[in-house]
PDB file of C-alpha atoms in Angstrom:
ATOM      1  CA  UNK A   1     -42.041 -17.664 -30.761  1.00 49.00           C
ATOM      2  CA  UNK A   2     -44.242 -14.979 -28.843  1.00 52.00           C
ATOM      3  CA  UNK A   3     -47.484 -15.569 -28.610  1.00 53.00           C
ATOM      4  CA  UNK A   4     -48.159 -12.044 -30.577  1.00 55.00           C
ATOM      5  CA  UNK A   5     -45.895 -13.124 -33.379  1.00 53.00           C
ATOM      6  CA  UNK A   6     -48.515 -16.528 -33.735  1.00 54.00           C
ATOM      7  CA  UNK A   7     -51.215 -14.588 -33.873  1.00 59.00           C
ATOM      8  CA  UNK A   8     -50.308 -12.247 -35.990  1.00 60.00           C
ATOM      9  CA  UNK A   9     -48.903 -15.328 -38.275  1.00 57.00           C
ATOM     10  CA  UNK A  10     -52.267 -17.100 -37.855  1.00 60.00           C
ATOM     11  CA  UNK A  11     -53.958 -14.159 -38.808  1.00 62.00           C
ATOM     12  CA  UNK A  12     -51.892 -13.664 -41.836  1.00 56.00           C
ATOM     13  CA  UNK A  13     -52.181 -17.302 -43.096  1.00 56.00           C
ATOM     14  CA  UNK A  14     -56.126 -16.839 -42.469  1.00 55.00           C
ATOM     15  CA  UNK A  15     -56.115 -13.678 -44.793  1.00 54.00           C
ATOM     16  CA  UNK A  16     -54.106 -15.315 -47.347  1.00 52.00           C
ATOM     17  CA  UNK A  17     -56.510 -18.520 -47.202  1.00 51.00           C
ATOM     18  CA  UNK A  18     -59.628 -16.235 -47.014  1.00 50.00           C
ATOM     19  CA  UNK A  19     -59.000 -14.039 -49.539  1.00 50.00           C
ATOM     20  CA  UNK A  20     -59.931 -14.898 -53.245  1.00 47.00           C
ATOM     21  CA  UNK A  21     -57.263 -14.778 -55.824  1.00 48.00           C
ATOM     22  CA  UNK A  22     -56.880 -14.549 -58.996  1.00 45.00           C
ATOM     23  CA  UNK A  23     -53.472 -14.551 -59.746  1.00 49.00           C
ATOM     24  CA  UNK A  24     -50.928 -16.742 -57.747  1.00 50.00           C
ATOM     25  CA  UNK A  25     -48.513 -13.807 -57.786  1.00 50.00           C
ATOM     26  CA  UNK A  26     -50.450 -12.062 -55.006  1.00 55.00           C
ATOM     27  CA  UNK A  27     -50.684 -14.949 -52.877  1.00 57.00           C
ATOM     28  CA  UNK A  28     -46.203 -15.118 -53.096  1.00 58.00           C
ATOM     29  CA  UNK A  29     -46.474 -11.440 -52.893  1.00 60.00           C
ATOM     30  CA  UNK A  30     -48.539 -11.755 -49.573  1.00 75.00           C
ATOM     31  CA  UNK A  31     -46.712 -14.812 -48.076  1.00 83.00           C
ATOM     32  CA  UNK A  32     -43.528 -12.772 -48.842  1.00 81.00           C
ATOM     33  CA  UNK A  33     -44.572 -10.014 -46.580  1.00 85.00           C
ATOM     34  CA  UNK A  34     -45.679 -12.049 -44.412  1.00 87.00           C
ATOM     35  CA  UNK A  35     -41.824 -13.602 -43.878  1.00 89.00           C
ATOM     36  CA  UNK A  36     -40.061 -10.155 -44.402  1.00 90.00           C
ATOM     37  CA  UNK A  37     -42.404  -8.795 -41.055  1.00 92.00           C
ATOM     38  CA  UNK A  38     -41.952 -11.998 -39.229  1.00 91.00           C
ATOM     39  CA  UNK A  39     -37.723 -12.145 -40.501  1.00 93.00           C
ATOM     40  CA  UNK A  40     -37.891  -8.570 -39.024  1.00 94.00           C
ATOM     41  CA  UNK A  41     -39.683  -9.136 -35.701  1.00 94.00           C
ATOM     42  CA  UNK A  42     -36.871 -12.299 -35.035  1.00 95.00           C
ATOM     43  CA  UNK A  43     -33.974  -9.587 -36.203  1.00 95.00           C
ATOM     44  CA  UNK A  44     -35.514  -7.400 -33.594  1.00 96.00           C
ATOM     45  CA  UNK A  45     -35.696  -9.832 -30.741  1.00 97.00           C
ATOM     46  CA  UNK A  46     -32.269 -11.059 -31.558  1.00 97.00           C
ATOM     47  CA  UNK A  47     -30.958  -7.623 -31.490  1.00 97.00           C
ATOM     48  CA  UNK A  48     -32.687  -6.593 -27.832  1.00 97.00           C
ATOM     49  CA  UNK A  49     -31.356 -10.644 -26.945  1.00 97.00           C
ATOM     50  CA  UNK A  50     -27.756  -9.303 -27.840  1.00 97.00           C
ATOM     51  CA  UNK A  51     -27.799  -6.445 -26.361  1.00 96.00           C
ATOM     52  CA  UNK A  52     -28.979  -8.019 -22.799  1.00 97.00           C
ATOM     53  CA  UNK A  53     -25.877 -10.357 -23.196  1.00 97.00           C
ATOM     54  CA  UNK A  54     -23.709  -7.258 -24.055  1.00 97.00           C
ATOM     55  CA  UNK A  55     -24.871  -5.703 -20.473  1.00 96.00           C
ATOM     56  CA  UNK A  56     -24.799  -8.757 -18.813  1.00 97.00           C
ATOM     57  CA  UNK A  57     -21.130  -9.281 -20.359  1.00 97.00           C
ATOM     58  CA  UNK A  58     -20.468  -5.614 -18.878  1.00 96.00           C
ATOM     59  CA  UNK A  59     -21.966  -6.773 -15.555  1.00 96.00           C
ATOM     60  CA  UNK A  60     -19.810  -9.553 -15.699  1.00 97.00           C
ATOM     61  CA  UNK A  61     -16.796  -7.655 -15.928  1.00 96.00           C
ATOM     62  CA  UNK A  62     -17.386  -5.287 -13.274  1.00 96.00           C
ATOM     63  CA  UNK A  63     -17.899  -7.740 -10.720  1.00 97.00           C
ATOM     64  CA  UNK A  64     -14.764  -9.786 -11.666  1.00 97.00           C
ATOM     65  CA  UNK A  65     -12.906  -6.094 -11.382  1.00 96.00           C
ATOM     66  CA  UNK A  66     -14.841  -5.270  -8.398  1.00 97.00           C
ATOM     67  CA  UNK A  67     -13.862  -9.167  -6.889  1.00 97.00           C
ATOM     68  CA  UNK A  68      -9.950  -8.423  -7.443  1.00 97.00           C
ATOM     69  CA  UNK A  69      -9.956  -5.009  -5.974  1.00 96.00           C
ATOM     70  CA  UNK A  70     -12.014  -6.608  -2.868  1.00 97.00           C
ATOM     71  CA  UNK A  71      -9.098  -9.207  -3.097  1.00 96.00           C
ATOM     72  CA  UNK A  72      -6.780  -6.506  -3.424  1.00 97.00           C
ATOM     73  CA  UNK A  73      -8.108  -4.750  -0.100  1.00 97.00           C
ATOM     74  CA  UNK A  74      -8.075  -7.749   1.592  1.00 97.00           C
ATOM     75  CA  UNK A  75      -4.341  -8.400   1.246  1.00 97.00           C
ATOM     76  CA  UNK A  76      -3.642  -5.060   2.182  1.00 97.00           C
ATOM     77  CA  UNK A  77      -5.696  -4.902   5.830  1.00 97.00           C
ATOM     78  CA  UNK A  78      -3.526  -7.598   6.117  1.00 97.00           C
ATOM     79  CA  UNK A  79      -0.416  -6.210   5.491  1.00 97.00           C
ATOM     80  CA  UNK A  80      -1.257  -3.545   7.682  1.00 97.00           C
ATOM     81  CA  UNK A  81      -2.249  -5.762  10.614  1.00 97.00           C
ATOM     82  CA  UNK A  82       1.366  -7.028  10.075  1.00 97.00           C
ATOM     83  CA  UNK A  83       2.715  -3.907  10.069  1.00 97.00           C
ATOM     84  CA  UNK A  84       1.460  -2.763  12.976  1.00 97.00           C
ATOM     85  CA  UNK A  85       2.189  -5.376  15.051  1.00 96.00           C
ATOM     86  CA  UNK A  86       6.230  -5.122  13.832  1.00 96.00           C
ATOM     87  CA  UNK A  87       5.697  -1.105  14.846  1.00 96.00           C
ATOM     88  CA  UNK A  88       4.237  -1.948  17.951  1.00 95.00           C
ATOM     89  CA  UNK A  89       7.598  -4.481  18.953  1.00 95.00           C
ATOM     90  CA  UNK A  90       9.698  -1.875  17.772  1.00 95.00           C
ATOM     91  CA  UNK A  91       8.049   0.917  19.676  1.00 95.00           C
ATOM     92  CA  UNK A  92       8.311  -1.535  22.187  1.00 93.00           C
ATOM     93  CA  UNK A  93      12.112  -1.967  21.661  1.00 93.00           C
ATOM     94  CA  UNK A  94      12.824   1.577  21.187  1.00 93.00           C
ATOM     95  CA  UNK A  95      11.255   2.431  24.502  1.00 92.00           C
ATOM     96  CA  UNK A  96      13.435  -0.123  25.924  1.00 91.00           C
ATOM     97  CA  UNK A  97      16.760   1.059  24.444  1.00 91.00           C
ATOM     98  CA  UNK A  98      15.530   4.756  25.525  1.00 90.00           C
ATOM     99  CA  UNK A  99      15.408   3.597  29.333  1.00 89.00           C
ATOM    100  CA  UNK A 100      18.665   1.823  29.348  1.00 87.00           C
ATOM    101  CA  UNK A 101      20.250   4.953  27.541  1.00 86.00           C
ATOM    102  CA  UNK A 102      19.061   7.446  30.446  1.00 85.00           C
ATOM    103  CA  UNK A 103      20.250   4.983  33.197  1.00 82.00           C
ATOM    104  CA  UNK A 104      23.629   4.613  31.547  1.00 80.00           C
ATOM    105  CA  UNK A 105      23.310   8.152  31.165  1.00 78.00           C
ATOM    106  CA  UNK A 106      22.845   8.490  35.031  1.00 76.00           C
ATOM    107  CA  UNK A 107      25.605   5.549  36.089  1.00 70.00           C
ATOM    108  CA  UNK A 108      28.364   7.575  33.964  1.00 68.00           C
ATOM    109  CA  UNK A 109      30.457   9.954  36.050  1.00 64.00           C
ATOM    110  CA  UNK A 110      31.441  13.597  33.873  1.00 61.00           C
ATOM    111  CA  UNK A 111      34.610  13.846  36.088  1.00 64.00           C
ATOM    112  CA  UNK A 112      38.105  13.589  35.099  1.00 58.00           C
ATOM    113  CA  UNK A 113      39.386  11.402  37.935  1.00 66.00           C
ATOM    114  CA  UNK A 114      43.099  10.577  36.875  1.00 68.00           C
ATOM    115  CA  UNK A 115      45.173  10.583  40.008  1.00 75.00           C
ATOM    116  CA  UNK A 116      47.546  13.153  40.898  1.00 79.00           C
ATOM    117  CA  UNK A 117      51.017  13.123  39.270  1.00 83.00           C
ATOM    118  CA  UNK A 118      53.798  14.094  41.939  1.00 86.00           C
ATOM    119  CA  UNK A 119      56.326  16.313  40.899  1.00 85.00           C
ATOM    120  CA  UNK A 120      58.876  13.876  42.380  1.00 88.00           C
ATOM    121  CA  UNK A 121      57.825  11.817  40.025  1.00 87.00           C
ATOM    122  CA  UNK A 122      59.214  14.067  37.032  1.00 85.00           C
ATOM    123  CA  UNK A 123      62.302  14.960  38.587  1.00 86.00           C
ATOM    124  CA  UNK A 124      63.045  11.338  39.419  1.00 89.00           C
ATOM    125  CA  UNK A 125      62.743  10.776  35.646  1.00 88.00           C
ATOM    126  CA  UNK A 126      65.607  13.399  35.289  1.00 89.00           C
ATOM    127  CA  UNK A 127      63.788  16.066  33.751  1.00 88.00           C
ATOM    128  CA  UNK A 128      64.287  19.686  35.196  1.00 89.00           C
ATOM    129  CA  UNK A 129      62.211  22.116  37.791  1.00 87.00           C
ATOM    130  CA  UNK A 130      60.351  23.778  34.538  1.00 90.00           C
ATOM    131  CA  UNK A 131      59.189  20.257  33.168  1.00 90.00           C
ATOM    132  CA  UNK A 132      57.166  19.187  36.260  1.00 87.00           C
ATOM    133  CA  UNK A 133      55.890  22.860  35.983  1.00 88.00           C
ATOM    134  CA  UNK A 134      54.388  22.469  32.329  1.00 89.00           C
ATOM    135  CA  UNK A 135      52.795  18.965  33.024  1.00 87.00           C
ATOM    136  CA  UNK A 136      50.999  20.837  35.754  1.00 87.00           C
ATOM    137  CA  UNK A 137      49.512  23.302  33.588  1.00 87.00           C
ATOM    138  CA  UNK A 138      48.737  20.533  30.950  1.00 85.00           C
ATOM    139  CA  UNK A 139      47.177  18.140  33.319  1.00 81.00           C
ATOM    140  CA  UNK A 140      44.998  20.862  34.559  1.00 81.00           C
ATOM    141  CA  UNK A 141      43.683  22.129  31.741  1.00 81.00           C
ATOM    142  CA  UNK A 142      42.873  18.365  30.318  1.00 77.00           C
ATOM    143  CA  UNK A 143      41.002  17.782  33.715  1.00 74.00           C
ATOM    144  CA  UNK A 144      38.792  21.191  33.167  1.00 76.00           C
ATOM    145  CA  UNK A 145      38.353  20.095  29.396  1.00 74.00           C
ATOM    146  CA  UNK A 146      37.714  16.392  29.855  1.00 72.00           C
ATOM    147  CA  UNK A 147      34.128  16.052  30.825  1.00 70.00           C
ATOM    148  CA  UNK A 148      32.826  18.523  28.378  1.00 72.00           C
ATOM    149  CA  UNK A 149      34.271  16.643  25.558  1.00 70.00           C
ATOM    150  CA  UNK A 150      33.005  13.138  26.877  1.00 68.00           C
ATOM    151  CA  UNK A 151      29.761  14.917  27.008  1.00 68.00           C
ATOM    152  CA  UNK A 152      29.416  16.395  23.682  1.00 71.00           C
ATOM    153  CA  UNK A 153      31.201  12.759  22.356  1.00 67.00           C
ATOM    154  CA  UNK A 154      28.270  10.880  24.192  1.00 64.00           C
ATOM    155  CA  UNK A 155      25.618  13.102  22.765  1.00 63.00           C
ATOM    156  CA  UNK A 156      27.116  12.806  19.322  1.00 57.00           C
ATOM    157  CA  UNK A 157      27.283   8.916  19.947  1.00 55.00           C
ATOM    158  CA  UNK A 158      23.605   9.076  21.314  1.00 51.00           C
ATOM    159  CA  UNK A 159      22.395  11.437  18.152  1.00 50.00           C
ATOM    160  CA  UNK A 160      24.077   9.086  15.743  1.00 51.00           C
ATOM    161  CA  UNK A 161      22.510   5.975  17.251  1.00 49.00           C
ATOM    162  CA  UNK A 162      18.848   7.640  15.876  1.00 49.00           C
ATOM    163  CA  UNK A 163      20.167   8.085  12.630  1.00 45.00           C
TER     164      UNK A 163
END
């Protein structure tokens, strides 16, 4: 009990013992007051009590959210840190594969360097003087057209590798 709630009980059994009566009704009357102000002052202090343990309750709850997220954010600068070392290897492969691409690049020769086809060579396979004539004109143009399709095959190839 509060030490204002004793002395206003003292004080309130000290009236009632102090004061002359006539009838016994007043003194029940009086001591009835007496409990309905002192029931009310408890209902009141409970009340303020439960409403502390409401906001501590609240409190409570926050910091057990507040715990999880800081869990949460923990597990993610984690995952990052993971992450960043796999980018870094593959940056680290990719720069790799990017060097070995230019020096194949280099090593690869654009010519077409089939060896000449002598027109003995036709006529011995009993074909006439026109035939040896035509392969000419076809084996030339596929030497002149060669090495610009390898080279737009190989940049194709190259482009598709990045996809």
């Amino acid at each position: 009990m509060e030490p204002s709630s004793c002395s206003q009980w003292d004080e309130a059994k000290k009236r009632k013992l102090g004061s002359p009566t006539t009838n016994e009704g007043s003194l029940v009357a009086s001591d009835a007051m007496d409990l309905k102000h002192l029931l009310d002052q408890q209902s009141e202090q409970m009340r303020r009590m439960q409403s502390q343990i409401d906001g501590l309750v609240a409190i409570n709850s926050t910091l057990q959210a507040r715990h999880r997220l800081d869990d949460q954010a923990e597990k993610r600068v984690e995952q990052v840190d993971e992450l960043r070392e796999k980018c870094d290897v593959l940056e680290s492969r990719c720069g790799s594969l990017e060097r070995s691409i230019q020096v194949l690049k280099k090593d690869v020769s654009w010519t077409y360097s089939a060896p000449d086809i002598p027109r003995s060579h036709w006529i011995e396979q009993g074909h006439d003087e026109e035939y040896p004539d035509n392969m000419e004109d076809i084996l030339s143009r596929a030497s002149k057209k060669t090495p610009s399709a390898l080279r737009r095959r190989a940049k194709i190839t190259t482009a598709d590798a990045w996809i």
